[in-house]
């Protein structure tokens, strides 16, 4: 199973206006000298993959997707403030989330510095809210009765991610432990038809998966849609050439459609249901599923523009919600890059998305690079031949026109790309070499600008990596200045074509992981 890393201490301070401390919380000060664990001490249990180059999991900044430094930020200490209850709930919760193994109540009190009566109350709240569960005995330091261990709950909050591919739609359901509980697909003949039709099909797939979630005692807390284009305010798709979308409020449309589809979710949507499902297929690290929200979305939330709409599905603020479940829309390449980062990928890389659109998710120092307005990474529209082919964006000579999947599919005679590459026809071989060369030219510019040392080939590029890697590497060595003394690692991404759907599902759980009291207060 694959798992993913954690969060940032600063995110533990809930916004002003949280509930005042409960009576009896006056004693929530730390014990003198109580240790405060660092990220390296808090590797998640369950045999999770640790990040490359580090002993323990990375820590995350919930607003920007930032990974902490080598030692990582401190997990935090108890606070004496108006938001005391929320702070200490989050403090205890993150210690459970980061623990290498099930942790006992006594260990939790020792590690957090909270008093044992306070830990008892907090644990009961977390158990009642289905955020944690009791597991097998925690490791005991001495003689006596074995202590009951605490771990993240596999029943309770869940995130739902949706992705649009060339010939199918994908939906991914992830629980709080980071485990992929359901992965479903629905074929679509065309993705460049009317936006309302495509979003209607997505809503039916989402409704079917939400019904599966309910049957598994999971509650979807947010739906996130990955799109191949530029997104504003977590809802408005400014431009997505492969879909033919320009200024489409996909969040609002999806919310409206899903409100309708969800009413008969158990019957109608199941009848139209997914082509295939694969429950429990993979997992992402529970601590890393936390809050890697693109910067533009985070800024929008900070401005109060994303709010939960009433059950009629109306849009308030720039995002949609269905029956109290928010809907967000984010860039596909960014979400895929975050999924790879969650799964233990090193902190500096560029993820190149061989999907509907040719995009790049750029991660530096464990932080997703968004740009001033959240629209960075449009590498498919970098010019590789100034007087080259016309592009759907209106320019000429874009990388997309030489390395996009449509170009490769045309060379393959619209057969399966891998089969065509294996067949080695002159047309397909020439197209792969041209695509790899064009990719190498564009990626060399990227390396010269932002100094990443790893290139991950994602989506369909992952399965074609055997043919693309050599021409890409040749151009990188020729054109990227740093390659002369620091070779650039080019390899297929770990999660393949499911990365965007997994990343969308994981980020849907951000608010619960950052502030568990937000989940408890609504129940």
Short mmCIF file of C-alpha atoms in Angstrom, two decimals:
data_model
loop_
_atom_site.label_atom_id
_atom_site.label_comp_id
_atom_site.label_asym_id
_atom_site.label_seq_id
_atom_site.Cartn_x
_atom_site.Cartn_y
_atom_site.Cartn_z
CA UNK A 1 0.00 0.00 0.00
CA UNK A 2 1.15 3.52 -0.74
CA UNK A 3 0.89 6.18 1.87
CA UNK A 4 1.62 9.88 2.11
CA UNK A 5 3.20 12.65 4.71
CA UNK A 6 1.75 15.48 7.14
CA UNK A 7 1.13 19.08 8.09
CA UNK A 8 2.51 22.26 9.52
CA UNK A 9 2.39 23.45 13.10
CA UNK A 10 1.08 26.87 12.09
CA UNK A 11 -2.07 25.30 10.72
CA UNK A 12 -3.11 24.18 14.16
CA UNK A 13 -4.28 27.61 15.23
CA UNK A 14 -7.97 27.75 14.36
CA UNK A 15 -9.51 31.02 13.20
CA UNK A 16 -10.86 33.54 15.66
CA UNK A 17 -14.29 32.74 16.83
CA UNK A 18 -13.74 29.08 17.68
CA UNK A 19 -15.49 27.69 20.69
CA UNK A 20 -14.23 28.91 24.00
CA UNK A 21 -12.45 26.33 26.17
CA UNK A 22 -14.62 23.89 28.01
CA UNK A 23 -14.93 24.21 31.72
CA UNK A 24 -12.03 22.42 33.28
CA UNK A 25 -9.66 23.22 30.41
CA UNK A 26 -7.71 25.66 32.54
CA UNK A 27 -5.21 22.90 33.26
CA UNK A 28 -4.30 22.37 29.60
CA UNK A 29 -0.79 23.67 30.05
CA UNK A 30 2.16 21.48 29.17
CA UNK A 31 4.01 19.51 31.78
CA UNK A 32 7.35 21.05 32.55
CA UNK A 33 9.94 19.69 30.22
CA UNK A 34 7.48 17.65 28.16
CA UNK A 35 9.09 16.71 24.85
CA UNK A 36 7.76 18.17 21.63
CA UNK A 37 8.31 15.68 18.80
CA UNK A 38 9.68 16.81 15.48
CA UNK A 39 8.56 15.62 12.09
CA UNK A 40 11.38 13.11 11.86
CA UNK A 41 10.12 11.42 15.02
CA UNK A 42 6.58 11.10 13.78
CA UNK A 43 6.71 8.70 10.87
CA UNK A 44 3.21 7.33 10.32
CA UNK A 45 2.51 3.75 11.27
CA UNK A 46 1.61 1.10 8.77
CA UNK A 47 4.92 0.77 6.92
CA UNK A 48 4.47 4.01 5.01
CA UNK A 49 7.04 5.22 2.55
CA UNK A 50 9.31 7.89 3.98
CA UNK A 51 10.33 10.81 1.76
CA UNK A 52 13.57 10.40 -0.14
CA UNK A 53 16.54 11.74 1.69
CA UNK A 54 14.89 11.83 5.11
CA UNK A 55 14.36 9.55 8.05
CA UNK A 56 10.75 10.43 8.66
CA UNK A 57 7.76 11.87 6.87
CA UNK A 58 7.66 15.40 5.64
CA UNK A 59 5.49 17.94 7.37
CA UNK A 60 3.06 20.06 5.45
CA UNK A 61 1.89 23.62 5.34
CA UNK A 62 -1.81 23.21 4.91
CA UNK A 63 -2.25 26.42 2.92
CA UNK A 64 0.53 26.04 0.36
CA UNK A 65 1.48 22.39 0.41
CA UNK A 66 4.87 23.20 1.93
CA UNK A 67 7.10 20.57 3.38
CA UNK A 68 9.09 21.46 6.49
CA UNK A 69 12.84 21.54 6.70
CA UNK A 70 15.18 18.63 7.32
CA UNK A 71 14.25 18.33 10.94
CA UNK A 72 10.75 19.58 10.32
CA UNK A 73 8.75 22.04 12.37
CA UNK A 74 7.74 21.11 15.88
CA UNK A 75 4.39 19.42 16.12
CA UNK A 76 3.25 22.08 18.56
CA UNK A 77 2.60 22.70 22.23
CA UNK A 78 -0.56 23.34 24.23
CA UNK A 79 -1.92 26.87 24.07
CA UNK A 80 -3.58 29.17 26.55
CA UNK A 81 -5.92 31.15 24.32
CA UNK A 82 -9.54 31.52 23.31
CA UNK A 83 -9.21 28.71 20.80
CA UNK A 84 -7.75 26.40 23.44
CA UNK A 85 -10.10 23.48 22.88
CA UNK A 86 -9.68 23.47 19.09
CA UNK A 87 -5.92 23.88 19.38
CA UNK A 88 -5.49 20.97 21.75
CA UNK A 89 -7.86 18.73 19.82
CA UNK A 90 -5.71 19.35 16.75
CA UNK A 91 -2.52 18.85 18.78
CA UNK A 92 -3.59 15.43 20.02
CA UNK A 93 -5.01 14.48 16.63
CA UNK A 94 -1.82 15.25 14.76
CA UNK A 95 0.25 13.20 17.22
CA UNK A 96 -2.03 10.25 16.52
CA UNK A 97 -1.79 10.93 12.78
CA UNK A 98 2.02 11.11 12.79
CA UNK A 99 2.62 8.18 15.13
CA UNK A 100 4.68 5.30 13.75
CA UNK A 101 2.33 2.84 15.42
CA UNK A 102 -0.87 2.90 17.49
CA UNK A 103 -0.28 5.25 20.40
CA UNK A 104 -1.72 4.86 23.88
CA UNK A 105 -3.48 7.57 25.89
CA UNK A 106 -0.60 7.72 28.35
CA UNK A 107 1.92 8.15 25.54
CA UNK A 108 -0.28 10.81 24.02
CA UNK A 109 -0.36 12.75 27.29
CA UNK A 110 3.42 12.47 27.65
CA UNK A 111 4.11 13.58 24.06
CA UNK A 112 1.66 16.46 23.94
CA UNK A 113 2.23 17.72 27.46
CA UNK A 114 -1.52 17.71 28.14
CA UNK A 115 -2.87 16.36 31.39
CA UNK A 116 -4.28 12.84 31.38
CA UNK A 117 -7.85 13.93 32.22
CA UNK A 118 -7.71 16.34 29.30
CA UNK A 119 -6.39 13.61 26.99
CA UNK A 120 -9.20 11.33 28.15
CA UNK A 121 -11.79 13.94 27.19
CA UNK A 122 -10.14 14.71 23.85
CA UNK A 123 -9.83 11.04 22.93
CA UNK A 124 -13.50 10.46 23.73
CA UNK A 125 -14.46 13.36 21.46
CA UNK A 126 -12.28 12.06 18.63
CA UNK A 127 -13.65 8.54 19.03
CA UNK A 128 -17.25 9.76 19.08
CA UNK A 129 -16.58 11.83 15.96
CA UNK A 130 -15.11 8.80 14.14
CA UNK A 131 -11.82 10.58 13.58
CA UNK A 132 -9.81 7.94 15.45
CA UNK A 133 -10.33 4.33 16.44
CA UNK A 134 -9.03 2.00 19.11
CA UNK A 135 -6.74 -0.68 17.74
CA UNK A 136 -4.56 -3.43 19.12
CA UNK A 137 -2.48 -2.89 22.24
CA UNK A 138 0.11 -0.12 22.05
CA UNK A 139 3.67 -1.10 22.87
CA UNK A 140 4.10 -1.11 26.63
CA UNK A 141 7.25 0.17 28.33
CA UNK A 142 6.91 -2.11 31.30
CA UNK A 143 4.85 -4.73 33.08
CA UNK A 144 1.14 -4.43 33.53
CA UNK A 145 -1.99 -4.56 31.47
CA UNK A 146 -1.46 -3.80 27.75
CA UNK A 147 -2.52 -0.30 26.76
CA UNK A 148 -5.13 0.26 24.08
CA UNK A 149 -3.68 1.87 20.96
CA UNK A 150 -5.19 4.78 19.05
CA UNK A 151 -5.01 5.25 15.28
CA UNK A 152 -6.82 7.13 12.52
CA UNK A 153 -10.30 5.88 11.76
CA UNK A 154 -11.15 4.18 8.47
CA UNK A 155 -14.82 5.07 9.02
CA UNK A 156 -15.93 8.67 9.09
CA UNK A 157 -14.67 11.52 6.89
CA UNK A 158 -13.68 10.78 3.29
CA UNK A 159 -12.54 12.79 0.28
CA UNK A 160 -13.85 12.35 -3.26
CA UNK A 161 -11.70 13.23 -6.27
CA UNK A 162 -12.89 13.42 -9.89
CA UNK A 163 -10.76 13.47 -13.04
CA UNK A 164 -11.49 13.92 -16.76
CA UNK A 165 -9.48 11.74 -19.14
CA UNK A 166 -9.46 11.40 -22.90
CA UNK A 167 -11.92 8.49 -23.04
CA UNK A 168 -13.24 8.11 -19.53
CA UNK A 169 -14.07 9.81 -16.25
CA UNK A 170 -12.49 8.71 -12.99
CA UNK A 171 -13.60 8.96 -9.35
CA UNK A 172 -11.47 8.17 -6.31
CA UNK A 173 -12.66 7.82 -2.70
CA UNK A 174 -10.04 8.14 0.06
CA UNK A 175 -10.61 7.69 3.78
CA UNK A 176 -8.91 9.53 6.64
CA UNK A 177 -6.09 6.96 6.82
CA UNK A 178 -5.14 7.82 3.25
CA UNK A 179 -6.37 4.51 1.85
CA UNK A 180 -8.04 4.49 -1.55
CA UNK A 181 -11.35 2.82 -0.76
CA UNK A 182 -12.92 3.01 -4.19
CA UNK A 183 -11.66 3.80 -7.68
CA UNK A 184 -14.32 3.92 -10.40
CA UNK A 185 -14.44 4.79 -14.09
CA UNK A 186 -17.08 5.70 -16.61
CA UNK A 187 -16.44 5.74 -20.37
CA UNK A 188 -17.29 8.85 -22.35
CA UNK A 189 -17.22 9.07 -26.15
CA UNK A 190 -16.08 12.70 -26.26
CA UNK A 191 -14.86 15.19 -23.68
CA UNK A 192 -15.02 18.27 -25.91
CA UNK A 193 -18.81 18.41 -26.14
CA UNK A 194 -21.07 20.71 -24.11
CA UNK A 195 -19.72 21.34 -20.62
CA UNK A 196 -23.11 20.65 -19.05
CA UNK A 197 -23.21 17.14 -20.56
CA UNK A 198 -19.74 16.22 -19.34
CA UNK A 199 -20.39 17.62 -15.87
CA UNK A 200 -23.70 15.77 -15.78
CA UNK A 201 -21.88 12.49 -16.44
CA UNK A 202 -19.34 13.37 -13.73
CA UNK A 203 -22.14 14.07 -11.26
CA UNK A 204 -23.71 10.66 -11.93
CA UNK A 205 -20.37 8.93 -11.35
CA UNK A 206 -19.80 10.99 -8.19
CA UNK A 207 -23.28 10.19 -6.87
CA UNK A 208 -22.68 6.47 -7.38
CA UNK A 209 -19.38 6.63 -5.46
CA UNK A 210 -20.96 8.70 -2.69
CA UNK A 211 -23.56 5.95 -2.33
CA UNK A 212 -20.70 3.45 -1.99
CA UNK A 213 -19.16 5.69 0.64
CA UNK A 214 -22.36 5.79 2.65
CA UNK A 215 -22.61 2.00 2.51
CA UNK A 216 -19.06 1.80 3.88
CA UNK A 217 -19.92 4.19 6.76
CA UNK A 218 -17.92 7.01 5.19
CA UNK A 219 -19.07 10.61 4.78
CA UNK A 220 -17.70 12.66 1.90
CA UNK A 221 -16.57 16.05 3.22
CA UNK A 222 -15.58 17.62 -0.11
CA UNK A 223 -15.58 16.86 -3.83
CA UNK A 224 -12.58 18.08 -5.84
CA UNK A 225 -12.56 18.04 -9.64
CA UNK A 226 -9.27 17.97 -11.56
CA UNK A 227 -9.39 19.81 -14.89
CA UNK A 228 -6.76 20.29 -17.63
CA UNK A 229 -6.69 24.06 -17.57
CA UNK A 230 -6.40 27.31 -15.62
CA UNK A 231 -8.80 27.68 -12.67
CA UNK A 232 -9.83 30.78 -10.70
CA UNK A 233 -11.41 30.86 -7.25
CA UNK A 234 -11.58 27.09 -6.97
CA UNK A 235 -14.52 26.96 -9.39
CA UNK A 236 -14.18 29.00 -12.59
CA UNK A 237 -12.28 27.30 -15.42
CA UNK A 238 -10.71 30.17 -17.34
CA UNK A 239 -9.40 28.15 -20.26
CA UNK A 240 -9.20 24.40 -20.86
CA UNK A 241 -8.44 23.87 -24.59
CA UNK A 242 -8.84 20.06 -24.60
CA UNK A 243 -12.38 20.44 -23.25
CA UNK A 244 -13.25 23.49 -25.33
CA UNK A 245 -14.02 25.39 -22.11
CA UNK A 246 -13.54 29.09 -21.62
CA UNK A 247 -14.89 30.83 -18.49
CA UNK A 248 -16.97 27.81 -17.45
CA UNK A 249 -18.02 27.84 -13.79
CA UNK A 250 -17.48 24.11 -13.43
CA UNK A 251 -17.86 24.15 -9.65
CA UNK A 252 -21.31 25.71 -9.82
CA UNK A 253 -22.46 23.49 -12.69
CA UNK A 254 -21.16 20.32 -11.06
CA UNK A 255 -22.78 21.28 -7.76
CA UNK A 256 -26.14 21.81 -9.43
CA UNK A 257 -25.91 18.57 -11.39
CA UNK A 258 -24.77 16.55 -8.40
CA UNK A 259 -27.60 17.90 -6.28
CA UNK A 260 -30.00 16.43 -8.83
CA UNK A 261 -28.05 13.21 -9.33
CA UNK A 262 -27.61 12.61 -5.59
CA UNK A 263 -31.36 12.36 -4.90
CA UNK A 264 -31.72 8.98 -6.58
CA UNK A 265 -28.05 8.12 -6.04
CA UNK A 266 -28.65 4.55 -4.92
CA UNK A 267 -30.82 3.67 -7.92
CA UNK A 268 -30.47 5.84 -11.01
CA UNK A 269 -26.77 6.62 -10.74
CA UNK A 270 -26.01 3.02 -9.88
CA UNK A 271 -27.86 1.90 -12.98
CA UNK A 272 -25.77 4.25 -15.10
CA UNK A 273 -22.89 3.33 -12.86
CA UNK A 274 -19.17 3.05 -13.34
CA UNK A 275 -17.58 0.70 -15.81
CA UNK A 276 -15.14 -0.70 -13.29
CA UNK A 277 -14.45 -0.29 -9.60
CA UNK A 278 -11.38 -1.15 -7.58
CA UNK A 279 -11.85 -0.72 -3.83
CA UNK A 280 -8.83 -0.74 -1.53
CA UNK A 281 -6.42 -0.60 -4.45
CA UNK A 282 -3.77 1.65 -3.00
CA UNK A 283 -3.15 4.01 -0.13
CA UNK A 284 -1.67 7.37 0.57
CA UNK A 285 0.14 8.35 3.71
CA UNK A 286 -2.40 9.61 6.26
CA UNK A 287 -0.30 12.50 7.44
CA UNK A 288 0.36 13.73 3.93
CA UNK A 289 -3.18 13.66 2.80
CA UNK A 290 -3.44 16.78 4.94
CA UNK A 291 -4.19 20.07 3.34
CA UNK A 292 -2.04 20.52 0.29
CA UNK A 293 -4.27 23.19 -1.19
CA UNK A 294 -3.18 25.20 -4.21
CA UNK A 295 -2.26 28.76 -3.23
CA UNK A 296 -4.99 30.46 -5.22
CA UNK A 297 -7.62 28.29 -3.60
CA UNK A 298 -6.20 28.95 -0.16
CA UNK A 299 -6.23 32.68 -0.72
CA UNK A 300 -9.82 32.47 -1.86
CA UNK A 301 -10.77 30.57 1.27
CA UNK A 302 -8.95 33.11 3.42
CA UNK A 303 -11.02 35.83 1.82
CA UNK A 304 -14.13 33.93 2.79
CA UNK A 305 -15.17 33.16 -0.78
CA UNK A 306 -15.66 29.44 -0.37
CA UNK A 307 -18.62 28.63 1.77
CA UNK A 308 -20.86 25.67 2.27
CA UNK A 309 -24.10 26.18 0.44
CA UNK A 310 -27.44 24.97 1.73
CA UNK A 311 -28.88 21.67 0.57
CA UNK A 312 -30.43 23.24 -2.51
CA UNK A 313 -26.94 23.37 -4.03
CA UNK A 314 -26.91 27.12 -4.67
CA UNK A 315 -23.53 28.74 -5.08
CA UNK A 316 -22.37 31.24 -2.50
CA UNK A 317 -18.96 32.82 -2.81
CA UNK A 318 -17.10 31.17 -5.76
CA UNK A 319 -17.49 27.48 -5.01
CA UNK A 320 -20.42 25.15 -5.01
CA UNK A 321 -21.72 22.73 -2.42
CA UNK A 322 -24.07 19.80 -2.51
CA UNK A 323 -26.13 19.07 0.56
CA UNK A 324 -23.49 20.78 2.67
CA UNK A 325 -20.57 19.09 0.82
CA UNK A 326 -18.32 21.71 -0.85
CA UNK A 327 -17.18 21.29 -4.45
CA UNK A 328 -13.84 22.65 -5.67
CA UNK A 329 -12.12 22.65 -9.04
CA UNK A 330 -8.33 22.61 -9.36
CA UNK A 331 -5.68 22.11 -12.04
CA UNK A 332 -5.05 18.46 -12.93
CA UNK A 333 -1.25 18.62 -13.13
CA UNK A 334 -0.99 20.34 -9.73
CA UNK A 335 -3.18 17.74 -8.06
CA UNK A 336 -1.20 14.91 -9.66
CA UNK A 337 2.07 16.47 -8.48
CA UNK A 338 0.70 16.71 -4.94
CA UNK A 339 -0.34 13.05 -5.04
CA UNK A 340 3.21 12.10 -6.01
CA UNK A 341 4.58 14.28 -3.23
CA UNK A 342 2.19 12.62 -0.76
CA UNK A 343 3.39 9.19 -1.84
CA UNK A 344 6.94 9.94 -0.73
CA UNK A 345 8.47 11.63 -3.76
CA UNK A 346 11.45 13.86 -3.03
CA UNK A 347 10.84 17.53 -2.31
CA UNK A 348 12.05 19.01 -5.62
CA UNK A 349 10.65 17.83 -8.93
CA UNK A 350 8.57 18.71 -11.97
CA UNK A 351 5.63 16.44 -12.75
CA UNK A 352 4.84 16.46 -16.48
CA UNK A 353 1.26 15.43 -17.11
CA UNK A 354 0.76 13.31 -20.20
CA UNK A 355 -3.00 13.62 -19.93
CA UNK A 356 -5.64 15.56 -21.86
CA UNK A 357 -3.52 18.68 -21.58
CA UNK A 358 0.24 18.86 -21.30
CA UNK A 359 0.79 20.56 -17.94
CA UNK A 360 3.46 20.61 -15.26
CA UNK A 361 3.16 20.56 -11.50
CA UNK A 362 6.34 22.10 -10.09
CA UNK A 363 7.42 21.30 -6.53
CA UNK A 364 10.33 23.16 -4.92
CA UNK A 365 11.38 22.50 -1.34
CA UNK A 366 8.21 20.46 -0.87
CA UNK A 367 6.09 23.45 -1.91
CA UNK A 368 3.86 23.48 -4.96
CA UNK A 369 4.70 26.44 -7.18
CA UNK A 370 1.46 28.17 -8.14
CA UNK A 371 2.40 31.55 -9.56
CA UNK A 372 0.89 34.89 -8.57
CA UNK A 373 -2.60 33.93 -9.75
CA UNK A 374 -2.40 30.16 -9.46
CA UNK A 375 -1.89 29.51 -13.19
CA UNK A 376 1.71 28.33 -13.40
CA UNK A 377 2.78 25.09 -15.04
CA UNK A 378 1.25 25.53 -18.54
CA UNK A 379 4.32 23.94 -20.11
CA UNK A 380 2.27 22.62 -23.02
CA UNK A 381 2.09 26.17 -24.31
CA UNK A 382 5.79 26.90 -24.09
CA UNK A 383 7.13 27.62 -27.59
CA UNK A 384 9.53 25.01 -28.93
CA UNK A 385 9.38 26.00 -32.63
CA UNK A 386 8.47 29.71 -33.14
CA UNK A 387 7.18 29.17 -36.69
CA UNK A 388 5.74 25.76 -35.99
CA UNK A 389 2.28 24.23 -35.95
CA UNK A 390 -0.86 26.13 -35.01
CA UNK A 391 -2.08 25.44 -31.46
CA UNK A 392 -5.63 25.50 -30.11
CA UNK A 393 -4.52 28.26 -27.73
CA UNK A 394 -4.05 30.61 -30.72
CA UNK A 395 -0.24 30.59 -30.72
CA UNK A 396 2.17 28.65 -32.93
CA UNK A 397 4.86 26.11 -32.18
CA UNK A 398 3.61 25.15 -28.70
CA UNK A 399 4.97 22.00 -27.07
CA UNK A 400 1.43 20.61 -27.08
CA UNK A 401 1.47 20.42 -30.90
CA UNK A 402 4.55 18.16 -30.89
CA UNK A 403 4.24 16.12 -27.70
CA UNK A 404 0.53 16.16 -26.85
CA UNK A 405 -1.37 12.89 -26.63
CA UNK A 406 -3.47 13.73 -29.67
CA UNK A 407 -0.31 13.88 -31.79
CA UNK A 408 0.83 10.50 -30.47
CA UNK A 409 -2.61 8.96 -30.93
CA UNK A 410 -2.69 10.12 -34.53
CA UNK A 411 0.70 8.48 -35.15
CA UNK A 412 -0.61 5.31 -33.51
CA UNK A 413 -3.63 5.24 -35.78
CA UNK A 414 -5.77 5.84 -32.68
CA UNK A 415 -4.80 2.43 -31.33
CA UNK A 416 -3.53 1.77 -27.82
CA UNK A 417 -0.42 3.89 -27.38
CA UNK A 418 1.65 1.24 -25.62
CA UNK A 419 0.78 -1.40 -28.22
CA UNK A 420 1.66 1.01 -31.02
CA UNK A 421 4.96 1.90 -29.36
CA UNK A 422 5.78 -1.79 -28.92
CA UNK A 423 4.96 -2.44 -32.56
CA UNK A 424 7.63 0.09 -33.52
CA UNK A 425 6.13 1.36 -36.75
CA UNK A 426 8.16 4.11 -38.45
CA UNK A 427 5.35 6.62 -37.87
CA UNK A 428 5.07 5.88 -34.14
CA UNK A 429 8.82 5.74 -33.61
CA UNK A 430 9.28 9.11 -35.32
CA UNK A 431 6.42 10.64 -33.29
CA UNK A 432 7.88 9.41 -30.00
CA UNK A 433 11.33 10.75 -30.86
CA UNK A 434 9.87 14.12 -31.88
CA UNK A 435 7.76 14.26 -28.72
CA UNK A 436 10.72 13.39 -26.50
CA UNK A 437 12.92 15.97 -28.20
CA UNK A 438 10.29 18.70 -27.86
CA UNK A 439 9.72 17.76 -24.21
CA UNK A 440 13.47 17.91 -23.57
CA UNK A 441 13.73 21.39 -25.10
CA UNK A 442 10.89 22.75 -22.95
CA UNK A 443 12.02 20.97 -19.80
CA UNK A 444 15.58 22.29 -20.22
CA UNK A 445 14.14 25.81 -20.07
CA UNK A 446 12.21 24.82 -16.94
CA UNK A 447 15.34 23.40 -15.29
CA UNK A 448 17.34 26.52 -16.15
CA UNK A 449 14.63 28.72 -14.63
CA UNK A 450 13.65 26.88 -11.44
CA UNK A 451 16.44 24.31 -10.88
CA UNK A 452 14.59 21.06 -10.34
CA UNK A 453 16.68 17.88 -10.35
CA UNK A 454 13.94 15.35 -11.08
CA UNK A 455 11.45 15.09 -13.93
CA UNK A 456 8.49 12.76 -13.40
CA UNK A 457 6.68 11.55 -16.51
CA UNK A 458 3.04 11.22 -15.53
CA UNK A 459 -0.20 10.03 -17.10
CA UNK A 460 0.31 8.27 -20.44
CA UNK A 461 3.92 9.47 -20.50
CA UNK A 462 4.60 7.06 -17.64
CA UNK A 463 3.81 4.02 -19.80
CA UNK A 464 5.77 5.51 -22.72
CA UNK A 465 8.79 6.41 -20.58
CA UNK A 466 10.97 3.72 -22.21
CA UNK A 467 10.72 5.60 -25.51
CA UNK A 468 10.62 9.18 -24.24
CA UNK A 469 13.38 9.20 -21.62
CA UNK A 470 16.36 9.03 -23.99
CA UNK A 471 15.44 11.97 -26.26
CA UNK A 472 14.37 14.02 -23.21
CA UNK A 473 17.66 13.31 -21.44
CA UNK A 474 19.65 14.11 -24.58
CA UNK A 475 18.09 17.57 -24.84
CA UNK A 476 18.41 18.21 -21.12
CA UNK A 477 22.12 17.39 -21.24
CA UNK A 478 22.54 19.64 -24.26
CA UNK A 479 20.54 22.62 -23.02
CA UNK A 480 20.21 22.58 -19.18
CA UNK A 481 23.27 24.30 -17.71
CA UNK A 482 23.28 22.39 -14.41
CA UNK A 483 23.18 18.98 -16.14
CA UNK A 484 26.92 19.28 -16.82
CA UNK A 485 27.73 18.72 -13.15
CA UNK A 486 24.41 17.50 -11.71
CA UNK A 487 22.59 14.90 -13.84
CA UNK A 488 18.82 15.31 -14.04
CA UNK A 489 16.78 12.27 -13.08
CA UNK A 490 14.03 11.51 -15.63
CA UNK A 491 11.68 8.65 -14.74
CA UNK A 492 8.04 7.57 -14.73
CA UNK A 493 5.80 8.83 -11.92
CA UNK A 494 4.72 6.31 -9.28
CA UNK A 495 0.95 6.66 -9.46
CA UNK A 496 0.45 6.53 -13.21
CA UNK A 497 -2.80 7.84 -14.72
CA UNK A 498 -4.66 7.78 -11.37
CA UNK A 499 -2.48 10.47 -9.77
CA UNK A 500 -4.82 13.43 -10.37
CA UNK A 501 -7.89 11.62 -9.03
CA UNK A 502 -5.96 10.45 -5.95
CA UNK A 503 -4.53 13.93 -5.35
CA UNK A 504 -8.00 15.46 -5.68
CA UNK A 505 -9.42 13.01 -3.15
CA UNK A 506 -6.61 13.57 -0.67
CA UNK A 507 -6.85 17.35 -0.76
CA UNK A 508 -10.59 17.07 -0.15
CA UNK A 509 -9.77 15.99 3.42
CA UNK A 510 -7.68 19.07 4.19
CA UNK A 511 -10.03 20.91 6.55
CA UNK A 512 -10.66 17.90 8.78
CA UNK A 513 -6.95 17.18 9.13
CA UNK A 514 -6.05 20.79 9.81
CA UNK A 515 -8.83 21.44 12.29
CA UNK A 516 -10.65 18.34 13.57
CA UNK A 517 -12.94 20.53 15.67
CA UNK A 518 -14.51 21.79 12.43
CA UNK A 519 -15.72 18.24 11.82
CA UNK A 520 -16.77 17.64 15.42
CA UNK A 521 -18.69 20.92 15.69
CA UNK A 522 -20.88 20.17 12.68
CA UNK A 523 -22.04 16.82 13.98
#
